PDB file of C-alpha atoms in Angstrom:
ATOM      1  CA  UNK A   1       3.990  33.905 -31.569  1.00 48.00           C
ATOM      2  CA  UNK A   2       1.988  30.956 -33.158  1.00 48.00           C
ATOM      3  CA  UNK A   3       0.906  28.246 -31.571  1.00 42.00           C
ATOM      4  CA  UNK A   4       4.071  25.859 -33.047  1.00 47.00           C
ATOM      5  CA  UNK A   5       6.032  28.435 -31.313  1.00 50.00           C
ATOM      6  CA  UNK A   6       4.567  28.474 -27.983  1.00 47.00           C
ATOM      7  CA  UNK A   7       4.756  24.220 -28.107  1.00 42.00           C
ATOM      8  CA  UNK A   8       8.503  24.673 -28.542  1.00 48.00           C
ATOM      9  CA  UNK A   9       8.789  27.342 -25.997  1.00 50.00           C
ATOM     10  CA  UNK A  10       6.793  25.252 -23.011  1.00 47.00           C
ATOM     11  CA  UNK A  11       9.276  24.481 -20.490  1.00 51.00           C
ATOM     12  CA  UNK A  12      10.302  20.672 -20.721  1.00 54.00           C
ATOM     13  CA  UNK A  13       9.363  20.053 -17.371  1.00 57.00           C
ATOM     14  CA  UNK A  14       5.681  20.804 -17.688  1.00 62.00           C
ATOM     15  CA  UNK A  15       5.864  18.022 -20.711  1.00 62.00           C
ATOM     16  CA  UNK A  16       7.349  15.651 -18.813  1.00 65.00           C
ATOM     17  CA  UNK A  17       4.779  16.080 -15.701  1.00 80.00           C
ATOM     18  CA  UNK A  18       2.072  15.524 -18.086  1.00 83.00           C
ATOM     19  CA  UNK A  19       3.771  12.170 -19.616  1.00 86.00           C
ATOM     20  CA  UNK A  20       4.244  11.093 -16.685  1.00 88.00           C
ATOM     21  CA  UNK A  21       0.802  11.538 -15.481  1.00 91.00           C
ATOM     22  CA  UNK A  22      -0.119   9.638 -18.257  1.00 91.00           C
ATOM     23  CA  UNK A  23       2.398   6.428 -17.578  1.00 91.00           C
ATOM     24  CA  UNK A  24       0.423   6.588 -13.963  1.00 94.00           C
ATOM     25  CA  UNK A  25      -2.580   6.748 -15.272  1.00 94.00           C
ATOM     26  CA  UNK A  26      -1.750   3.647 -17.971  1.00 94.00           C
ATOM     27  CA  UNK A  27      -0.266   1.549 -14.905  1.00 95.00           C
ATOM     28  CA  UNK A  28      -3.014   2.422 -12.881  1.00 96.00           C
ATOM     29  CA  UNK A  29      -5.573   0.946 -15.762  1.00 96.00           C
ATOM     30  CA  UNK A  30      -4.164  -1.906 -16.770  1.00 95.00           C
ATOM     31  CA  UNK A  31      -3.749  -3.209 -12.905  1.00 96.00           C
ATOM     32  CA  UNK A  32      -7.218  -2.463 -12.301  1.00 96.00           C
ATOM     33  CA  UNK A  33      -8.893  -3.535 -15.891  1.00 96.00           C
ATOM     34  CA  UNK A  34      -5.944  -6.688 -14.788  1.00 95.00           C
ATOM     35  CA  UNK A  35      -7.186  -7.701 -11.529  1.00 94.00           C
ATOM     36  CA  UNK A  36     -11.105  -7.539 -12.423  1.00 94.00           C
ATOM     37  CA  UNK A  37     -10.033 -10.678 -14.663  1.00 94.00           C
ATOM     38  CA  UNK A  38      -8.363 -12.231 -11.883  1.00 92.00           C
ATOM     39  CA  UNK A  39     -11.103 -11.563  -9.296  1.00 89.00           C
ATOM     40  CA  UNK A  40     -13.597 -13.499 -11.554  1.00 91.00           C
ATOM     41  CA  UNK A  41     -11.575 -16.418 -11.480  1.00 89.00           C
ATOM     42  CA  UNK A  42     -12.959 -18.993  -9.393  1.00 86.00           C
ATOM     43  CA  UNK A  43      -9.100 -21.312  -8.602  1.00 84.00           C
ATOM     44  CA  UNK A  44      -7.712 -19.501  -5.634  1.00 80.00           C
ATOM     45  CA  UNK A  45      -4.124 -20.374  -7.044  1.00 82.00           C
ATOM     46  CA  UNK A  46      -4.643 -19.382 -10.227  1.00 89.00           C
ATOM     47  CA  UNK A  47      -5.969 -16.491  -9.421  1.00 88.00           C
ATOM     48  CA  UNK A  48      -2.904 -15.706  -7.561  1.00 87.00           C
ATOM     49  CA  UNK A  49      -0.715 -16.807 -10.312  1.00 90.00           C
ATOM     50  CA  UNK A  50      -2.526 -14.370 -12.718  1.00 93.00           C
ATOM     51  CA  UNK A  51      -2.735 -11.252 -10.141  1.00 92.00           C
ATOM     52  CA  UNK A  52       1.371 -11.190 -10.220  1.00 93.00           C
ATOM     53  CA  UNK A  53       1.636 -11.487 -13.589  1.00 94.00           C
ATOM     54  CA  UNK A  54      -0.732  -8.686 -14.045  1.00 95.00           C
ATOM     55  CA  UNK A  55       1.934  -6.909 -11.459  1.00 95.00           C
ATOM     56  CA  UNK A  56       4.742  -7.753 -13.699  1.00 94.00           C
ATOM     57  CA  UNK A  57       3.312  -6.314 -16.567  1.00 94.00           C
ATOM     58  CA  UNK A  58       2.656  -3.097 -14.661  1.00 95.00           C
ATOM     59  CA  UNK A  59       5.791  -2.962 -13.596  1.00 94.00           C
ATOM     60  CA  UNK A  60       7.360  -3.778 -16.666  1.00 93.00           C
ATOM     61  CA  UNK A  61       5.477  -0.500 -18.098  1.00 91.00           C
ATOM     62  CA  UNK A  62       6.675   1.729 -15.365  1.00 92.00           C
ATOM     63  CA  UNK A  63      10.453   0.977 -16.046  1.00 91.00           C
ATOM     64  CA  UNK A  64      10.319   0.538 -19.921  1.00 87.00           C
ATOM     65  CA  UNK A  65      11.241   4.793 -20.008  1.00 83.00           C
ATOM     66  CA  UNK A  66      14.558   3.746 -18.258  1.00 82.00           C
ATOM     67  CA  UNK A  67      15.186   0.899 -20.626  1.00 78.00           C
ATOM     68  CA  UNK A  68      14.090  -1.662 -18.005  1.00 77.00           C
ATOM     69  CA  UNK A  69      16.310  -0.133 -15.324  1.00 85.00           C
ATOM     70  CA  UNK A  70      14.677   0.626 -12.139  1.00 85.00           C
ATOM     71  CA  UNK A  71      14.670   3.866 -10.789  1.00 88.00           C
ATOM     72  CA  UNK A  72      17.332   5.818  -9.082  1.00 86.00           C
ATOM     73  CA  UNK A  73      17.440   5.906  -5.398  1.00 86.00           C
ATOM     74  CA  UNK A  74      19.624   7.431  -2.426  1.00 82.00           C
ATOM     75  CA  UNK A  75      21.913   4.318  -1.103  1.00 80.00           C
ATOM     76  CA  UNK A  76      19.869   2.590   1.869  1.00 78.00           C
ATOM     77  CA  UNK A  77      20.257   3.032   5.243  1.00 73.00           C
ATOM     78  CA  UNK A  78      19.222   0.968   8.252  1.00 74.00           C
ATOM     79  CA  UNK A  79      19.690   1.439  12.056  1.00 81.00           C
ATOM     80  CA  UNK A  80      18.663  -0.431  14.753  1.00 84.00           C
ATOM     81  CA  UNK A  81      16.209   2.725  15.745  1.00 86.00           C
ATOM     82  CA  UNK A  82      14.232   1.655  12.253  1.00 92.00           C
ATOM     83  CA  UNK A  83      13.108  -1.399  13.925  1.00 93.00           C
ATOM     84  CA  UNK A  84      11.429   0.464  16.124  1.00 94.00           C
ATOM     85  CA  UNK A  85       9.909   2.408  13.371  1.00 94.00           C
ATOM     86  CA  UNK A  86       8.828  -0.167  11.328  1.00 95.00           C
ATOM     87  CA  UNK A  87       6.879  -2.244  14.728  1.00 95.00           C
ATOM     88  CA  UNK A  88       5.411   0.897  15.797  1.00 96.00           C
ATOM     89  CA  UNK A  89       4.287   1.639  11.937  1.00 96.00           C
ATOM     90  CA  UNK A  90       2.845  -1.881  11.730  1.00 96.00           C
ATOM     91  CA  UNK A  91       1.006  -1.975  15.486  1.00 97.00           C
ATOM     92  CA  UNK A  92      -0.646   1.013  14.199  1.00 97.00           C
ATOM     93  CA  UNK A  93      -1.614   0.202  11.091  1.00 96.00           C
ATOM     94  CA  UNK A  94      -3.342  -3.058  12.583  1.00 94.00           C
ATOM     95  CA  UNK A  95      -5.173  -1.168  14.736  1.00 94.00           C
ATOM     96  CA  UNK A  96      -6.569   1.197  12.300  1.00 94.00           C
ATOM     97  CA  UNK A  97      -6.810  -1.482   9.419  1.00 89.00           C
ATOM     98  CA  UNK A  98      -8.647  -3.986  11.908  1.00 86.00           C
ATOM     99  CA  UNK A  99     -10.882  -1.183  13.551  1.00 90.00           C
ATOM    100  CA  UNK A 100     -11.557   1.191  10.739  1.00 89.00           C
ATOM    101  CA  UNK A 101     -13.531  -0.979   9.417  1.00 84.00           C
ATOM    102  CA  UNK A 102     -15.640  -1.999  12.386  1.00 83.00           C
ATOM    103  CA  UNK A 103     -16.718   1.559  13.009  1.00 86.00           C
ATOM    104  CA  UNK A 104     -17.622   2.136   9.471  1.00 82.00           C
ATOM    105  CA  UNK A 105     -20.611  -0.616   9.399  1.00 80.00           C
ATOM    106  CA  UNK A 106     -21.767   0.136  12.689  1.00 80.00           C
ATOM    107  CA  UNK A 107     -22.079   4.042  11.888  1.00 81.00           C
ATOM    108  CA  UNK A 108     -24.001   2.512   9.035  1.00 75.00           C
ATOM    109  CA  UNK A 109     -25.944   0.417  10.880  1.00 71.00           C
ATOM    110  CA  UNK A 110     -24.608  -2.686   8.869  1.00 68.00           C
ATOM    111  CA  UNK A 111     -24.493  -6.356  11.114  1.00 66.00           C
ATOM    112  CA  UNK A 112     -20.882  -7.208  10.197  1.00 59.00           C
ATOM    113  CA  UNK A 113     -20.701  -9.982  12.688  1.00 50.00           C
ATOM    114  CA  UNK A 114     -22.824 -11.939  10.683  1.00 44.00           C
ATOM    115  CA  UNK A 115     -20.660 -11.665   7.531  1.00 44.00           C
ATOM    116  CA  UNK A 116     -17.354 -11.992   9.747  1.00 44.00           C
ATOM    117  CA  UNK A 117     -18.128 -15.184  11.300  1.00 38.00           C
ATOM    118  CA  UNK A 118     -19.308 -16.554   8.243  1.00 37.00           C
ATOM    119  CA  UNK A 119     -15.892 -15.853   6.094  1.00 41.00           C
ATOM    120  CA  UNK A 120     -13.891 -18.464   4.987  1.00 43.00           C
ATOM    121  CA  UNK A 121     -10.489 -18.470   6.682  1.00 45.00           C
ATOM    122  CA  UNK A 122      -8.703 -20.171   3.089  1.00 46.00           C
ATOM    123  CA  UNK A 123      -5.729 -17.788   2.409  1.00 54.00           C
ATOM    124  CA  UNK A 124      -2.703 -19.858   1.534  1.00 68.00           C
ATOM    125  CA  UNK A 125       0.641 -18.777   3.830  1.00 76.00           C
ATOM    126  CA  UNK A 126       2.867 -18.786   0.618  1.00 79.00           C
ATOM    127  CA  UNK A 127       0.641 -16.644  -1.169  1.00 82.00           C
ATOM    128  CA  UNK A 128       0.341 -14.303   1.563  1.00 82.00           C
ATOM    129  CA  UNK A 129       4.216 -13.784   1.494  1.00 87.00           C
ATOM    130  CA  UNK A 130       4.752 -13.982  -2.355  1.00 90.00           C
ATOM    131  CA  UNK A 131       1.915 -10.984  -2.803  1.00 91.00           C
ATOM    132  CA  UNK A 132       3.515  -8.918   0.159  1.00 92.00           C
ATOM    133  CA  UNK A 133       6.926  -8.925  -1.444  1.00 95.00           C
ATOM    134  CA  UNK A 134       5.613  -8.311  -5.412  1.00 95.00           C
ATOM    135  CA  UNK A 135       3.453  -5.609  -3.724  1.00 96.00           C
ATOM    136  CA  UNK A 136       6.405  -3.904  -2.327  1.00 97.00           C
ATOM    137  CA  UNK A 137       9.034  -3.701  -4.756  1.00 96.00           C
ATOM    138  CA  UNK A 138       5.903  -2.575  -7.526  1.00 97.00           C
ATOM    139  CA  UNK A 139       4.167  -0.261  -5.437  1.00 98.00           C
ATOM    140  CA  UNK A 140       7.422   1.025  -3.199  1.00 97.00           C
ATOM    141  CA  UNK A 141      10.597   0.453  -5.360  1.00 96.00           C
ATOM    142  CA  UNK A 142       9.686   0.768  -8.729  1.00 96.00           C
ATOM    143  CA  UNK A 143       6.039   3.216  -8.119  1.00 97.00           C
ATOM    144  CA  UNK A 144       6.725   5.362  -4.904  1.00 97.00           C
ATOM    145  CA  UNK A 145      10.402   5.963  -6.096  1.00 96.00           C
ATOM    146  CA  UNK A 146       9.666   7.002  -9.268  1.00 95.00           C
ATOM    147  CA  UNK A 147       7.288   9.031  -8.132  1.00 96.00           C
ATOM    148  CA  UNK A 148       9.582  10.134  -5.639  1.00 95.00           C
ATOM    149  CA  UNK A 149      12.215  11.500  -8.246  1.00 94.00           C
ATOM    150  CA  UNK A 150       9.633  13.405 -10.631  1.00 92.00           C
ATOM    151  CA  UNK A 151       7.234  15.069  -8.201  1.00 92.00           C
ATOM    152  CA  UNK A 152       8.955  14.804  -4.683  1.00 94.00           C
ATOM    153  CA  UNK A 153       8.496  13.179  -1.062  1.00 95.00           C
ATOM    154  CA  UNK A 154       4.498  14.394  -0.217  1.00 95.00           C
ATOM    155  CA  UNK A 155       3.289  13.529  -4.165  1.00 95.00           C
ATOM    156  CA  UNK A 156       4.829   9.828  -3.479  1.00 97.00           C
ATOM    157  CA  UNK A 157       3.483   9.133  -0.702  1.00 97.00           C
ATOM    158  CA  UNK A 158      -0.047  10.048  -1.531  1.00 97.00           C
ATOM    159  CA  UNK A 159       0.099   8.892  -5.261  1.00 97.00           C
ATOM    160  CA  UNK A 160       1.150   5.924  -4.564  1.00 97.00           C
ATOM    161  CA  UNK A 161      -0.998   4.983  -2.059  1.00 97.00           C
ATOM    162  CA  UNK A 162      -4.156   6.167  -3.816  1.00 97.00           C
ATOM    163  CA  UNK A 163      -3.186   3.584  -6.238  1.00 97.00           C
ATOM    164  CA  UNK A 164      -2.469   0.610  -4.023  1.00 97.00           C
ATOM    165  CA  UNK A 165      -5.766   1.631  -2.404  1.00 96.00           C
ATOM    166  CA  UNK A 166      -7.608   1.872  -5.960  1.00 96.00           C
ATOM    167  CA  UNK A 167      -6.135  -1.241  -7.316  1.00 95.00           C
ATOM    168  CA  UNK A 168      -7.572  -3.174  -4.277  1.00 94.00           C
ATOM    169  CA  UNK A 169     -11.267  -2.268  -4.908  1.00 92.00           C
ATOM    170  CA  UNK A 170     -11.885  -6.072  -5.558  1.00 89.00           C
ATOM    171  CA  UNK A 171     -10.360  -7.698  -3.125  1.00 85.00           C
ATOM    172  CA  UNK A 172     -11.402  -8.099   0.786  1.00 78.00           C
ATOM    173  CA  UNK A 173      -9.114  -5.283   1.760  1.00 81.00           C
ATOM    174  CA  UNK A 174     -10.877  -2.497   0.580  1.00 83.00           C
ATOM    175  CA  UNK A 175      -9.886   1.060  -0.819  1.00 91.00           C
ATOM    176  CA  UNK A 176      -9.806   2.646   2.182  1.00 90.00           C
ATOM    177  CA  UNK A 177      -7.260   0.239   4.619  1.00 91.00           C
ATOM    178  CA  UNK A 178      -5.114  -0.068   1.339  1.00 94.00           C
ATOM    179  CA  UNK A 179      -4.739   3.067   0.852  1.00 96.00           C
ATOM    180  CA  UNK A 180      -3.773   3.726   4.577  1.00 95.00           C
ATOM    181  CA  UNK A 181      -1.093   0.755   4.375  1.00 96.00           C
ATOM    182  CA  UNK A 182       0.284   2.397   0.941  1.00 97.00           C
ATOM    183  CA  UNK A 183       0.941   5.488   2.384  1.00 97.00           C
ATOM    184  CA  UNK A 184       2.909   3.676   5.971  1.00 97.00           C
ATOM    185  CA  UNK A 185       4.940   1.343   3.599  1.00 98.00           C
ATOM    186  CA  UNK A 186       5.724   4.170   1.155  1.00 98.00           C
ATOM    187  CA  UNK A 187       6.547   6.437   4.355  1.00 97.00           C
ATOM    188  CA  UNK A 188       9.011   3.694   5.786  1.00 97.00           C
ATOM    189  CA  UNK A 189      10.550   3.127   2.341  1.00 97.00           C
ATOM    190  CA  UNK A 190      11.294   6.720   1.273  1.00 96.00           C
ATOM    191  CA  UNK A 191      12.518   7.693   4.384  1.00 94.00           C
ATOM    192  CA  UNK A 192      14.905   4.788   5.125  1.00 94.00           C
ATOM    193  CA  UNK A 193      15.571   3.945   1.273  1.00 93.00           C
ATOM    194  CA  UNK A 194      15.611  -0.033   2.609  1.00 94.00           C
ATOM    195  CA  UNK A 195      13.145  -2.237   0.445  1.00 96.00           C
ATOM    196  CA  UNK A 196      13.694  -4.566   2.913  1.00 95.00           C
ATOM    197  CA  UNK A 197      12.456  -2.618   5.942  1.00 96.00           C
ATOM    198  CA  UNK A 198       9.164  -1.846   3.807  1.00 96.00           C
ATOM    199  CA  UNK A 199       8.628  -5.605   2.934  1.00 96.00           C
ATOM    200  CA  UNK A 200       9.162  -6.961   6.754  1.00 95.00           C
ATOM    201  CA  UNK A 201       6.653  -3.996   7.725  1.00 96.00           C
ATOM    202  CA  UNK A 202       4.157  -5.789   4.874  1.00 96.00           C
ATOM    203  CA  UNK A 203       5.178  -9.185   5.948  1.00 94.00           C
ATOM    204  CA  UNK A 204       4.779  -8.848   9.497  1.00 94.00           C
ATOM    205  CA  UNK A 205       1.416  -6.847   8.514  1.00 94.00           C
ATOM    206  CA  UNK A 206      -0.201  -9.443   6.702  1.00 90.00           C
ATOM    207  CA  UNK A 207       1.164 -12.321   8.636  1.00 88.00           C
ATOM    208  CA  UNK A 208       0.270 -11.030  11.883  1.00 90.00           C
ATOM    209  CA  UNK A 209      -3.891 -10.490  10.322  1.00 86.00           C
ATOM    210  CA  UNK A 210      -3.286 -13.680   8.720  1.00 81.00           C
ATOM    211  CA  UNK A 211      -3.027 -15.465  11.992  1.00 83.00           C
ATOM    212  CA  UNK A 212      -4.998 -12.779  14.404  1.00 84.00           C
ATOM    213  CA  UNK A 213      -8.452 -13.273  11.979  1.00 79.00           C
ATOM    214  CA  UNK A 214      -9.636 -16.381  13.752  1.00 81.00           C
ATOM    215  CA  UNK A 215      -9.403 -14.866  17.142  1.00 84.00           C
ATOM    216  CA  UNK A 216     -10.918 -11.501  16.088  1.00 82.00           C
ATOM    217  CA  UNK A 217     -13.901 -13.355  14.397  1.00 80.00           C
ATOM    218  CA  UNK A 218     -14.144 -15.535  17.703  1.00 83.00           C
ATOM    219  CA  UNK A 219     -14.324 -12.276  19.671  1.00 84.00           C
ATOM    220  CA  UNK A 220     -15.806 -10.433  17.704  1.00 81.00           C
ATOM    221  CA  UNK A 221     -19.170  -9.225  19.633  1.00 82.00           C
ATOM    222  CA  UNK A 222     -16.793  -8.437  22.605  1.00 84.00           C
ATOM    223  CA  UNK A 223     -14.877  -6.059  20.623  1.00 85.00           C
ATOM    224  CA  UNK A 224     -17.899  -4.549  18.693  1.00 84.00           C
ATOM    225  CA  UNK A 225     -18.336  -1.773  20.840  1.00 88.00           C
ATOM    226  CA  UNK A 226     -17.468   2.111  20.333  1.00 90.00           C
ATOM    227  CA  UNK A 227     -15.654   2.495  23.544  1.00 92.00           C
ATOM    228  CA  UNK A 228     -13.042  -0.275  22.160  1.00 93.00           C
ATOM    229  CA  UNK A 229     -12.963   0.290  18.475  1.00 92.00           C
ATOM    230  CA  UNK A 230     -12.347   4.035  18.940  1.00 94.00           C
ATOM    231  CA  UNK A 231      -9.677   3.398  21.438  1.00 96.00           C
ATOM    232  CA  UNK A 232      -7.699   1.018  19.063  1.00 95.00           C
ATOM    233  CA  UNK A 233      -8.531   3.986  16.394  1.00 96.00           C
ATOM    234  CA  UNK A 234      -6.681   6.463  18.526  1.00 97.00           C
ATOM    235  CA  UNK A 235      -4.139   3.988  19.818  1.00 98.00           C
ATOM    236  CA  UNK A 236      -3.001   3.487  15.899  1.00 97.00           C
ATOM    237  CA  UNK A 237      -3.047   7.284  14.918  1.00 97.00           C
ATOM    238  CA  UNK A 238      -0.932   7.829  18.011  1.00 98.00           C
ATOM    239  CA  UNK A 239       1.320   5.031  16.764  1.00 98.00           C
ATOM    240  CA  UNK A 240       1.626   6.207  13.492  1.00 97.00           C
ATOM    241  CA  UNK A 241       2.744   9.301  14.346  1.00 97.00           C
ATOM    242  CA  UNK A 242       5.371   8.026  16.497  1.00 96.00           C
ATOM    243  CA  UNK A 243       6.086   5.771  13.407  1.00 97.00           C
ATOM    244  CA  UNK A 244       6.925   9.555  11.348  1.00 95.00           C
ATOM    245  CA  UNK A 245       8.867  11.271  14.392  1.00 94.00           C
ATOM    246  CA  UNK A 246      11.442   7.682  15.259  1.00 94.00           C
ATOM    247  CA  UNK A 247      12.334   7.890  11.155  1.00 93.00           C
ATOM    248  CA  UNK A 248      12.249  11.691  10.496  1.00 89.00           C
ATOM    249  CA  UNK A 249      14.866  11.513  13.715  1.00 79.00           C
ATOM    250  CA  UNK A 250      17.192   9.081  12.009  1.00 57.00           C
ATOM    251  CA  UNK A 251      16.267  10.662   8.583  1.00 56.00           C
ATOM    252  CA  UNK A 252      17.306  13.743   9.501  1.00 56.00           C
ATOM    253  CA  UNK A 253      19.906  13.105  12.285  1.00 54.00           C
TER     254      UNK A 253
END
C-alpha cells in the first residue's frame, strides 16, 4: 500500500486529534506572544483594555471550526450542595495560592517580605471583575469544554489549566498558582456544567485576595513561618479534596 493509501486509510480521529492539537497550540501562542505586548505597556487601563482583546481574539480562534458557535455542553445543573462546593473549592485554593508561594522563597532562601511590603496595592475593582469573568467563559466555556468534547474529562482539566497557568507567566500570579486555579475552576465547571458557578468561584477568588493583600502584607513576618504556611498548605489540599467528593456526589447522584 503506498503512502497516499495509508493517508486515506488513517482513522479520522487520529487527524482530528492532531488538528486539534494544533488549534491549542495556535491559541496558546497568540495569548502568550499577546500578553507580552500588553505586559510592556506602562497605562494600567490600557493594558487591561488590550489583555481582553487579546482574549477575544483567542477565543474567536477557538470557535471559528464551529462557525462562531460555542461548543456543545450537557444542560447545567445547580443545587444548593454546589455552594458548598464552590466555598470549599475557593477556601482551598486561597490557602494554597496564598501559601504556596511563601514556602517556595523560603526553601530558596529568598527574603520575600521585603518585596511584599514594598508592592503596590493599585489593582482597579472593575478590572478585577471584568478579567475574572473573560477568564472564565475563555478558559472554562469555550477552552475546557472543547477540550472536554474531543479528548474527555482528565485531558480538560489538565490542558486547560496548563494553559491558564502558561499564559500567566507575566503577570504577578505566576505559572504555578494559575495553573492550580485552572484546574479548580475547570473541575467546578465540568462537573456542574454552570458557567456561573465557575465565575462566582473566580470572583469570590480574586475579590477575596483583592481585599485580604493588605492584611497579609501587614502580617506578613507573623505568618512567615513553616509551622503556619504548611498548615494552610494541608488545610487547602484537604479542602480541595472535599471540593471533588461534595460535586462528584451531586455529579453522580
Amino acid at each position: 500500500m503506498g503512502v497516499s493509501g495509508k493517508l486515506k486509510n488513517r482513522p479520522p480521529i487520529k487527524r482530528m486529534t492532531k488538528n486539534f492539537y494544533l488549534i491549542l497550540f495556535l491559541f496558546t501562542s497568540v495569548l502568550l506572544l499577546g500578553f507580552y505586548f500588553t505586559s510592556e505597556i506602562k497605562d494600567f487601563l490600557l493594558a487591561h483594555l488590550g489583555h481582553l482583546g487579546i482574549m477575544l481574539v483567542s477565543g474567536l480562534l477557538l470557535v471559528a471550526p464551529n462557525k462562531g458557535k460555542l461548543p456543545k455542553k450537557q444542560s447545567s445543573s445547580f443545587m444548593v450542595d454546589h455552594i458548598f462546593g464552590v466555598i470549599t473549592g475557593t477556601l482551598g485554593l486561597l490557602c494554597l495560592g496564598n501559601f504556596i508561594p511563601v514556602l517556595a522563597t523560603k526553601l530558596a532562601g529568598i527574603e520575600m517580605s521585603r518585596f511584599t511590603k514594598s508592592a503596590e496595592f493599585n489593582r482597579i475593582l472593575i478590572i478585577v471583575i471584568s478579567i475574572s469573568i473573560f477568564e472564565e467563559i475563555l478558559f472554562r466555556r469555550i477552552l475546557a469544554q472543547k477540550i472536554n468534547n474531543s479528548l474527555g474529562f482528565k485531558k480538560a482539566i489538565w490542558i486547560s489549566a496548563l494553559i491558564f497557568g502558561l499564559v500567566h507567566i507575566y503577570s504577578d500570579t505566576g505559572i504555578l498558582n494559575a495553573s492550580i486555579a485552572g484546574g479548580i475552576f475547570a473541575y467546578i465547571y465540568l462537573k456542574t456544567n454552570n458557567i456561573y458557578l465557575s465565575i462566582s468561584a473566580h470572583l469570590s477568588y480574586n475579590l477575596t485576595t483583592y481585599f485580604l493583600t493588605p492584611v497579609f502584607i501587614k502580617n506578613f513576618d507573623g505568618i512567615n513561618k513553616y509551622s503556619i504556611i504548611v498548615s494552610f498548605i494541608i488545610t487547602g489540599v484537604i479542602l480541595i479534596f472535599g471540593m471533588t467528593r461534595i460535586l462528584n456526589k451531586k455529579a453522580n447522584g
